[in-house]
Amino acid sequence: AKVFEQKLLGLCVAKDLLVALGTDAPGAANQAGVAKYKIVDTSADGVPTVVSSHRVFPRYEGQACCIAAFCVGRSAGSVAVGLGNASVQLFRAQDIVQEKPYPVTLTLEDGASNQEVTSIKFLDQGSRVVLFACTRQSVCSWRVWEGGNVTSQEIRMLNLDAAGGSLPMCSCPFPGMNALLVAKPDAVFAYDPDEGNMSAMPLDGQKLLLEQFKS
């Protein structure tokens, strides 16, 4: 089944759902494609069905910033889209299928608005959920949930470490350490949500990909 009219940009799995990011055709021929994320249910006889669709950008804002990264929380209650101007569009809801969440714009306040977001990751700590966003020169973290109704909670920046960031595909959450791991040419660094860069494992060489798998 075709999910987007133009192209697919990203795909994540959360619970029994697929969350896809892509573009549909605009209303006029001279306009850019309309960026959307869509919730796809695959449980009905194995046939993918789009059960929810949301625009990434409000109609009145346009789409001047390119989409650079994409991530979905484990519970499918949060969707984050990283942009090319060091900002993140965060969507939160108790039930992201039934509700229509509106985006909250988060900015990496390091003065580098020309830096694209290279990575965004959720870290589920049980009692709270943290969102990490990286550019090539900084790592930033926010608390996006800490018990109760997610939509009524204030989002709070926890830490901004501007001493170095992450290349695309070179970071991943590591729940066992309650940290974000970032692979750099000289080592793999562990970023604590509250304190920033806390430790490193020396590992020389070019890094292309960093992922975490359960044992």
PDB file of C-alpha atoms in Angstrom:
ATOM      1  CA  ALA A   1       0.000   0.000   0.000  1.00  0.00           C
ATOM      2  CA  LYS A   2       1.271   3.453  -0.891  1.00  0.00           C
ATOM      3  CA  VAL A   3       1.535   5.635   2.227  1.00  0.00           C
ATOM      4  CA  PHE A   4       2.903   8.888   0.731  1.00  0.00           C
ATOM      5  CA  GLU A   5       2.194  10.588  -2.590  1.00  0.00           C
ATOM      6  CA  GLN A   6       5.800  11.754  -3.033  1.00  0.00           C
ATOM      7  CA  LYS A   7       8.528  10.098  -0.949  1.00  0.00           C
ATOM      8  CA  LEU A   8       9.284   8.281   2.287  1.00  0.00           C
ATOM      9  CA  LEU A   9      11.870   9.989   4.517  1.00  0.00           C
ATOM     10  CA  GLY A  10      11.977   7.788   7.596  1.00  0.00           C
ATOM     11  CA  LEU A  11      10.372   4.805   9.320  1.00  0.00           C
ATOM     12  CA  CYS A  12      10.248   3.833  13.015  1.00  0.00           C
ATOM     13  CA  VAL A  13       8.602   1.008  14.968  1.00  0.00           C
ATOM     14  CA  ALA A  14       6.732   1.704  18.222  1.00  0.00           C
ATOM     15  CA  LYS A  15       4.667  -0.973  19.947  1.00  0.00           C
ATOM     16  CA  ASP A  16       2.615  -2.652  17.188  1.00  0.00           C
ATOM     17  CA  LEU A  17       2.630   0.408  14.944  1.00  0.00           C
ATOM     18  CA  LEU A  18       4.809   1.817  12.200  1.00  0.00           C
ATOM     19  CA  VAL A  19       5.407   5.567  12.227  1.00  0.00           C
ATOM     20  CA  ALA A  20       6.416   6.876   8.816  1.00  0.00           C
ATOM     21  CA  LEU A  21       7.735  10.306   7.855  1.00  0.00           C
ATOM     22  CA  GLY A  22       7.378  11.558   4.283  1.00  0.00           C
ATOM     23  CA  THR A  23       5.868  14.077   1.903  1.00  0.00           C
ATOM     24  CA  ASP A  24       2.542  14.295   0.106  1.00  0.00           C
ATOM     25  CA  ALA A  25       1.808  16.362  -2.981  1.00  0.00           C
ATOM     26  CA  PRO A  26       1.146  20.091  -2.300  1.00  0.00           C
ATOM     27  CA  GLY A  27      -2.048  21.906  -3.184  1.00  0.00           C
ATOM     28  CA  ALA A  28      -0.322  23.891  -5.955  1.00  0.00           C
ATOM     29  CA  ALA A  29       2.289  22.807  -8.483  1.00  0.00           C
ATOM     30  CA  ASN A  30       4.804  25.518  -7.474  1.00  0.00           C
ATOM     31  CA  GLN A  31       4.788  24.572  -3.762  1.00  0.00           C
ATOM     32  CA  ALA A  32       7.050  22.167  -1.871  1.00  0.00           C
ATOM     33  CA  GLY A  33       5.771  18.766  -0.773  1.00  0.00           C
ATOM     34  CA  VAL A  34       3.783  18.676   2.467  1.00  0.00           C
ATOM     35  CA  ALA A  35       5.800  16.955   5.218  1.00  0.00           C
ATOM     36  CA  LYS A  36       3.718  14.589   7.372  1.00  0.00           C
ATOM     37  CA  TYR A  37       4.141  11.741   9.772  1.00  0.00           C
ATOM     38  CA  LYS A  38       1.642   8.913   9.548  1.00  0.00           C
ATOM     39  CA  ILE A  39       0.735   6.097  11.927  1.00  0.00           C
ATOM     40  CA  VAL A  40       0.406   2.775  10.112  1.00  0.00           C
ATOM     41  CA  ASP A  41      -1.349  -0.240  11.663  1.00  0.00           C
ATOM     42  CA  THR A  42      -0.204  -3.607  10.302  1.00  0.00           C
ATOM     43  CA  SER A  43      -2.318  -5.828  12.557  1.00  0.00           C
ATOM     44  CA  ALA A  44      -5.422  -5.966  10.314  1.00  0.00           C
ATOM     45  CA  ASP A  45      -4.888  -9.118   8.209  1.00  0.00           C
ATOM     46  CA  GLY A  46      -1.333  -8.039   7.534  1.00  0.00           C
ATOM     47  CA  VAL A  47      -2.486  -5.162   5.326  1.00  0.00           C
ATOM     48  CA  PRO A  48      -0.866  -1.816   6.293  1.00  0.00           C
ATOM     49  CA  THR A  49      -3.534   0.785   7.088  1.00  0.00           C
ATOM     50  CA  VAL A  50      -2.912   4.476   7.774  1.00  0.00           C
ATOM     51  CA  VAL A  51      -4.848   5.232  10.977  1.00  0.00           C
ATOM     52  CA  SER A  52      -3.554   8.759  11.667  1.00  0.00           C
ATOM     53  CA  SER A  53      -1.841  11.530   9.699  1.00  0.00           C
ATOM     54  CA  HIS A  54      -0.345  14.826  10.918  1.00  0.00           C
ATOM     55  CA  ARG A  55       1.490  17.711   9.290  1.00  0.00           C
ATOM     56  CA  VAL A  56       4.998  18.390  10.587  1.00  0.00           C
ATOM     57  CA  PHE A  57       4.626  22.136  10.001  1.00  0.00           C
ATOM     58  CA  PRO A  58       1.476  24.241  10.626  1.00  0.00           C
ATOM     59  CA  ARG A  59      -0.173  25.455   7.441  1.00  0.00           C
ATOM     60  CA  TYR A  60       0.737  29.081   8.057  1.00  0.00           C
ATOM     61  CA  GLU A  61       4.463  28.515   8.700  1.00  0.00           C
ATOM     62  CA  GLY A  62       5.643  27.026   5.426  1.00  0.00           C
ATOM     63  CA  GLN A  63       8.517  24.573   5.261  1.00  0.00           C
ATOM     64  CA  ALA A  64      11.689  26.620   4.980  1.00  0.00           C
ATOM     65  CA  CYS A  65      13.786  24.229   7.103  1.00  0.00           C
ATOM     66  CA  CYS A  66      14.761  20.868   5.716  1.00  0.00           C
ATOM     67  CA  ILE A  67      14.021  17.712   7.691  1.00  0.00           C
ATOM     68  CA  ALA A  68      17.238  16.122   8.919  1.00  0.00           C
ATOM     69  CA  ALA A  69      16.352  13.494  11.575  1.00  0.00           C
ATOM     70  CA  PHE A  70      13.381  11.532  12.919  1.00  0.00           C
ATOM     71  CA  CYS A  71      12.597   9.470  16.030  1.00  0.00           C
ATOM     72  CA  VAL A  72       9.614   7.964  17.860  1.00  0.00           C
ATOM     73  CA  GLY A  73       9.294   7.203  21.572  1.00  0.00           C
ATOM     74  CA  ARG A  74       8.999   3.563  22.584  1.00  0.00           C
ATOM     75  CA  SER A  75       5.373   3.978  23.682  1.00  0.00           C
ATOM     76  CA  ALA A  76       4.429   5.806  20.453  1.00  0.00           C
ATOM     77  CA  GLY A  77       3.297   8.772  22.560  1.00  0.00           C
ATOM     78  CA  SER A  78       6.030  11.094  21.267  1.00  0.00           C
ATOM     79  CA  VAL A  79       7.345  11.887  17.803  1.00  0.00           C
ATOM     80  CA  ALA A  80      10.341  14.157  17.176  1.00  0.00           C
ATOM     81  CA  VAL A  81      11.516  15.628  13.873  1.00  0.00           C
ATOM     82  CA  GLY A  82      14.937  17.282  13.671  1.00  0.00           C
ATOM     83  CA  LEU A  83      15.374  20.203  11.304  1.00  0.00           C
ATOM     84  CA  GLY A  84      18.163  21.922   9.439  1.00  0.00           C
ATOM     85  CA  ASN A  85      18.154  25.010  11.684  1.00  0.00           C
ATOM     86  CA  ALA A  86      19.209  23.372  14.979  1.00  0.00           C
ATOM     87  CA  SER A  87      15.621  22.901  16.146  1.00  0.00           C
ATOM     88  CA  VAL A  88      13.244  20.013  16.815  1.00  0.00           C
ATOM     89  CA  GLN A  89       9.506  19.701  16.270  1.00  0.00           C
ATOM     90  CA  LEU A  90       8.176  17.581  19.149  1.00  0.00           C
ATOM     91  CA  PHE A  91       4.700  16.041  19.117  1.00  0.00           C
ATOM     92  CA  ARG A  92       3.279  14.583  22.362  1.00  0.00           C
ATOM     93  CA  ALA A  93      -0.016  12.879  23.198  1.00  0.00           C
ATOM     94  CA  GLN A  94      -1.425  10.282  25.571  1.00  0.00           C
ATOM     95  CA  ASP A  95      -2.712   8.425  22.501  1.00  0.00           C
ATOM     96  CA  ILE A  96      -1.029   9.616  19.341  1.00  0.00           C
ATOM     97  CA  VAL A  97      -3.444   7.608  17.175  1.00  0.00           C
ATOM     98  CA  GLN A  98      -6.661   9.069  18.570  1.00  0.00           C
ATOM     99  CA  GLU A  99      -5.477  12.580  19.484  1.00  0.00           C
ATOM    100  CA  LYS A 100      -4.177  15.393  17.284  1.00  0.00           C
ATOM    101  CA  PRO A 101      -0.975  16.644  18.908  1.00  0.00           C
ATOM    102  CA  TYR A 102       0.405  20.064  18.042  1.00  0.00           C
ATOM    103  CA  PRO A 103       4.159  20.575  17.741  1.00  0.00           C
ATOM    104  CA  VAL A 104       6.382  22.224  20.311  1.00  0.00           C
ATOM    105  CA  THR A 105       9.545  23.750  18.845  1.00  0.00           C
ATOM    106  CA  LEU A 106      12.744  23.062  20.789  1.00  0.00           C
ATOM    107  CA  THR A 107      15.940  24.927  19.948  1.00  0.00           C
ATOM    108  CA  LEU A 108      19.541  23.983  20.665  1.00  0.00           C
ATOM    109  CA  GLU A 109      20.593  27.249  22.261  1.00  0.00           C
ATOM    110  CA  ASP A 110      24.236  27.189  21.203  1.00  0.00           C
ATOM    111  CA  GLY A 111      24.101  30.040  18.694  1.00  0.00           C
ATOM    112  CA  ALA A 112      24.476  27.680  15.745  1.00  0.00           C
ATOM    113  CA  SER A 113      21.143  28.038  13.960  1.00  0.00           C
ATOM    114  CA  ASN A 114      22.828  27.057  10.685  1.00  0.00           C
ATOM    115  CA  GLN A 115      23.641  23.604  12.071  1.00  0.00           C
ATOM    116  CA  GLU A 116      21.302  20.788  11.134  1.00  0.00           C
ATOM    117  CA  VAL A 117      20.136  18.273  13.707  1.00  0.00           C
ATOM    118  CA  THR A 118      22.120  15.118  12.985  1.00  0.00           C
ATOM    119  CA  SER A 119      20.439  12.861  15.542  1.00  0.00           C
ATOM    120  CA  ILE A 120      17.419  12.756  17.858  1.00  0.00           C
ATOM    121  CA  LYS A 121      16.838   9.955  20.373  1.00  0.00           C
ATOM    122  CA  PHE A 122      14.425   9.230  23.218  1.00  0.00           C
ATOM    123  CA  LEU A 123      15.777   7.721  26.453  1.00  0.00           C
ATOM    124  CA  ASP A 124      13.135   6.034  28.627  1.00  0.00           C
ATOM    125  CA  GLN A 125      14.314   6.110  32.257  1.00  0.00           C
ATOM    126  CA  GLY A 126      11.151   4.586  33.706  1.00  0.00           C
ATOM    127  CA  SER A 127      10.134   7.560  35.839  1.00  0.00           C
ATOM    128  CA  ARG A 128      10.811  10.046  33.041  1.00  0.00           C
ATOM    129  CA  VAL A 129      11.503  10.293  29.314  1.00  0.00           C
ATOM    130  CA  VAL A 130      14.410  12.353  28.000  1.00  0.00           C
ATOM    131  CA  LEU A 131      14.887  13.623  24.447  1.00  0.00           C
ATOM    132  CA  PHE A 132      18.433  14.056  23.141  1.00  0.00           C
ATOM    133  CA  ALA A 133      19.195  16.132  20.048  1.00  0.00           C
ATOM    134  CA  CYS A 134      22.624  16.472  18.448  1.00  0.00           C
ATOM    135  CA  THR A 135      24.216  18.713  15.880  1.00  0.00           C
ATOM    136  CA  ARG A 136      27.790  18.294  14.687  1.00  0.00           C
ATOM    137  CA  GLN A 137      28.977  20.579  17.500  1.00  0.00           C
ATOM    138  CA  SER A 138      26.628  20.060  20.458  1.00  0.00           C
ATOM    139  CA  VAL A 139      24.465  17.586  22.411  1.00  0.00           C
ATOM    140  CA  CYS A 140      21.306  18.819  24.129  1.00  0.00           C
ATOM    141  CA  SER A 141      18.790  17.064  26.388  1.00  0.00           C
ATOM    142  CA  TRP A 142      15.238  17.862  27.524  1.00  0.00           C
ATOM    143  CA  ARG A 143      12.858  16.243  29.975  1.00  0.00           C
ATOM    144  CA  VAL A 144       9.680  15.640  27.965  1.00  0.00           C
ATOM    145  CA  TRP A 145       7.723  13.444  30.430  1.00  0.00           C
ATOM    146  CA  GLU A 146       7.858  12.723  34.167  1.00  0.00           C
ATOM    147  CA  GLY A 147       4.690  10.882  35.174  1.00  0.00           C
ATOM    148  CA  GLY A 148       1.071  11.907  34.654  1.00  0.00           C
ATOM    149  CA  ASN A 149      -0.559  13.433  31.597  1.00  0.00           C
ATOM    150  CA  VAL A 150       2.134  14.090  29.007  1.00  0.00           C
ATOM    151  CA  THR A 151       0.354  16.994  27.301  1.00  0.00           C
ATOM    152  CA  SER A 152       0.053  19.063  30.497  1.00  0.00           C
ATOM    153  CA  GLN A 153       3.741  18.883  31.422  1.00  0.00           C
ATOM    154  CA  GLU A 154       6.269  21.593  30.806  1.00  0.00           C
ATOM    155  CA  ILE A 155       9.262  20.602  28.718  1.00  0.00           C
ATOM    156  CA  ARG A 156      12.507  21.493  30.483  1.00  0.00           C
ATOM    157  CA  MET A 157      16.016  21.686  29.046  1.00  0.00           C
ATOM    158  CA  LEU A 158      18.361  19.614  31.191  1.00  0.00           C
ATOM    159  CA  ASN A 159      21.776  20.142  29.638  1.00  0.00           C
ATOM    160  CA  LEU A 160      23.547  21.651  26.616  1.00  0.00           C
ATOM    161  CA  ASP A 161      27.085  20.430  25.932  1.00  0.00           C
ATOM    162  CA  ALA A 162      28.659  22.516  23.174  1.00  0.00           C
ATOM    163  CA  ALA A 163      32.073  20.850  23.324  1.00  0.00           C
ATOM    164  CA  GLY A 164      31.266  18.537  20.415  1.00  0.00           C
ATOM    165  CA  GLY A 165      28.329  16.783  18.804  1.00  0.00           C
ATOM    166  CA  SER A 166      27.558  13.764  16.664  1.00  0.00           C
ATOM    167  CA  LEU A 167      27.713  12.781  13.025  1.00  0.00           C
ATOM    168  CA  PRO A 168      24.557  11.243  11.509  1.00  0.00           C
ATOM    169  CA  MET A 169      23.960   7.617  12.642  1.00  0.00           C
ATOM    170  CA  CYS A 170      26.746   7.840  15.241  1.00  0.00           C
ATOM    171  CA  SER A 171      24.687   8.061  18.443  1.00  0.00           C
ATOM    172  CA  CYS A 172      22.241   5.815  20.282  1.00  0.00           C
ATOM    173  CA  PRO A 173      20.503   5.638  23.673  1.00  0.00           C
ATOM    174  CA  PHE A 174      21.952   3.121  26.134  1.00  0.00           C
ATOM    175  CA  PRO A 175      19.381   2.455  28.894  1.00  0.00           C
ATOM    176  CA  GLY A 176      21.796   0.338  30.940  1.00  0.00           C
ATOM    177  CA  MET A 177      23.890   3.469  31.591  1.00  0.00           C
ATOM    178  CA  ASN A 178      20.966   5.935  31.433  1.00  0.00           C
ATOM    179  CA  ALA A 179      22.973   7.777  28.796  1.00  0.00           C
ATOM    180  CA  LEU A 180      23.302   8.681  25.142  1.00  0.00           C
ATOM    181  CA  LEU A 181      26.360   7.134  23.514  1.00  0.00           C
ATOM    182  CA  VAL A 182      28.123   9.176  20.817  1.00  0.00           C
ATOM    183  CA  ALA A 183      30.833   7.653  18.632  1.00  0.00           C
ATOM    184  CA  LYS A 184      33.626  10.079  17.701  1.00  0.00           C
ATOM    185  CA  PRO A 185      36.993   9.502  15.990  1.00  0.00           C
ATOM    186  CA  ASP A 186      38.902   9.037  19.267  1.00  0.00           C
ATOM    187  CA  ALA A 187      36.338   7.404  21.579  1.00  0.00           C
ATOM    188  CA  VAL A 188      32.718   6.510  22.376  1.00  0.00           C
ATOM    189  CA  PHE A 189      31.377   9.105  24.819  1.00  0.00           C
ATOM    190  CA  ALA A 190      28.511   8.696  27.298  1.00  0.00           C
ATOM    191  CA  TYR A 191      26.259  11.739  27.809  1.00  0.00           C
ATOM    192  CA  ASP A 192      24.224  11.882  31.008  1.00  0.00           C
ATOM    193  CA  PRO A 193      20.855  13.693  30.581  1.00  0.00           C
ATOM    194  CA  ASP A 194      21.581  16.085  33.472  1.00  0.00           C
ATOM    195  CA  GLU A 195      25.369  16.411  33.474  1.00  0.00           C
ATOM    196  CA  GLY A 196      26.378  16.024  29.838  1.00  0.00           C
ATOM    197  CA  ASN A 197      29.602  14.226  28.854  1.00  0.00           C
ATOM    198  CA  MET A 198      30.539  12.041  31.824  1.00  0.00           C
ATOM    199  CA  SER A 199      32.813   9.268  30.520  1.00  0.00           C
ATOM    200  CA  ALA A 200      34.472   7.814  27.433  1.00  0.00           C
ATOM    201  CA  MET A 201      35.775   4.508  26.107  1.00  0.00           C
ATOM    202  CA  PRO A 202      38.887   5.071  23.940  1.00  0.00           C
ATOM    203  CA  LEU A 203      38.347   3.696  20.448  1.00  0.00           C
ATOM    204  CA  ASP A 204      40.351   5.216  17.618  1.00  0.00           C
ATOM    205  CA  GLY A 205      39.205   5.240  14.010  1.00  0.00           C
ATOM    206  CA  GLN A 206      36.456   6.507  11.748  1.00  0.00           C
ATOM    207  CA  LYS A 207      32.937   5.796  13.012  1.00  0.00           C
ATOM    208  CA  LEU A 208      30.076   5.168  10.572  1.00  0.00           C
ATOM    209  CA  LEU A 209      27.271   3.689  12.687  1.00  0.00           C
ATOM    210  CA  LEU A 210      26.404   3.190  16.357  1.00  0.00           C
ATOM    211  CA  GLU A 211      23.432   1.072  17.470  1.00  0.00           C
ATOM    212  CA  GLN A 212      22.299  -0.657  20.660  1.00  0.00           C
ATOM    213  CA  PHE A 213      20.788  -4.133  20.731  1.00  0.00           C
ATOM    214  CA  LYS A 214      19.368  -6.056  23.661  1.00  0.00           C
ATOM    215  CA  SER A 215      21.399  -9.127  24.597  1.00  0.00           C
TER     216      SER A 215
END
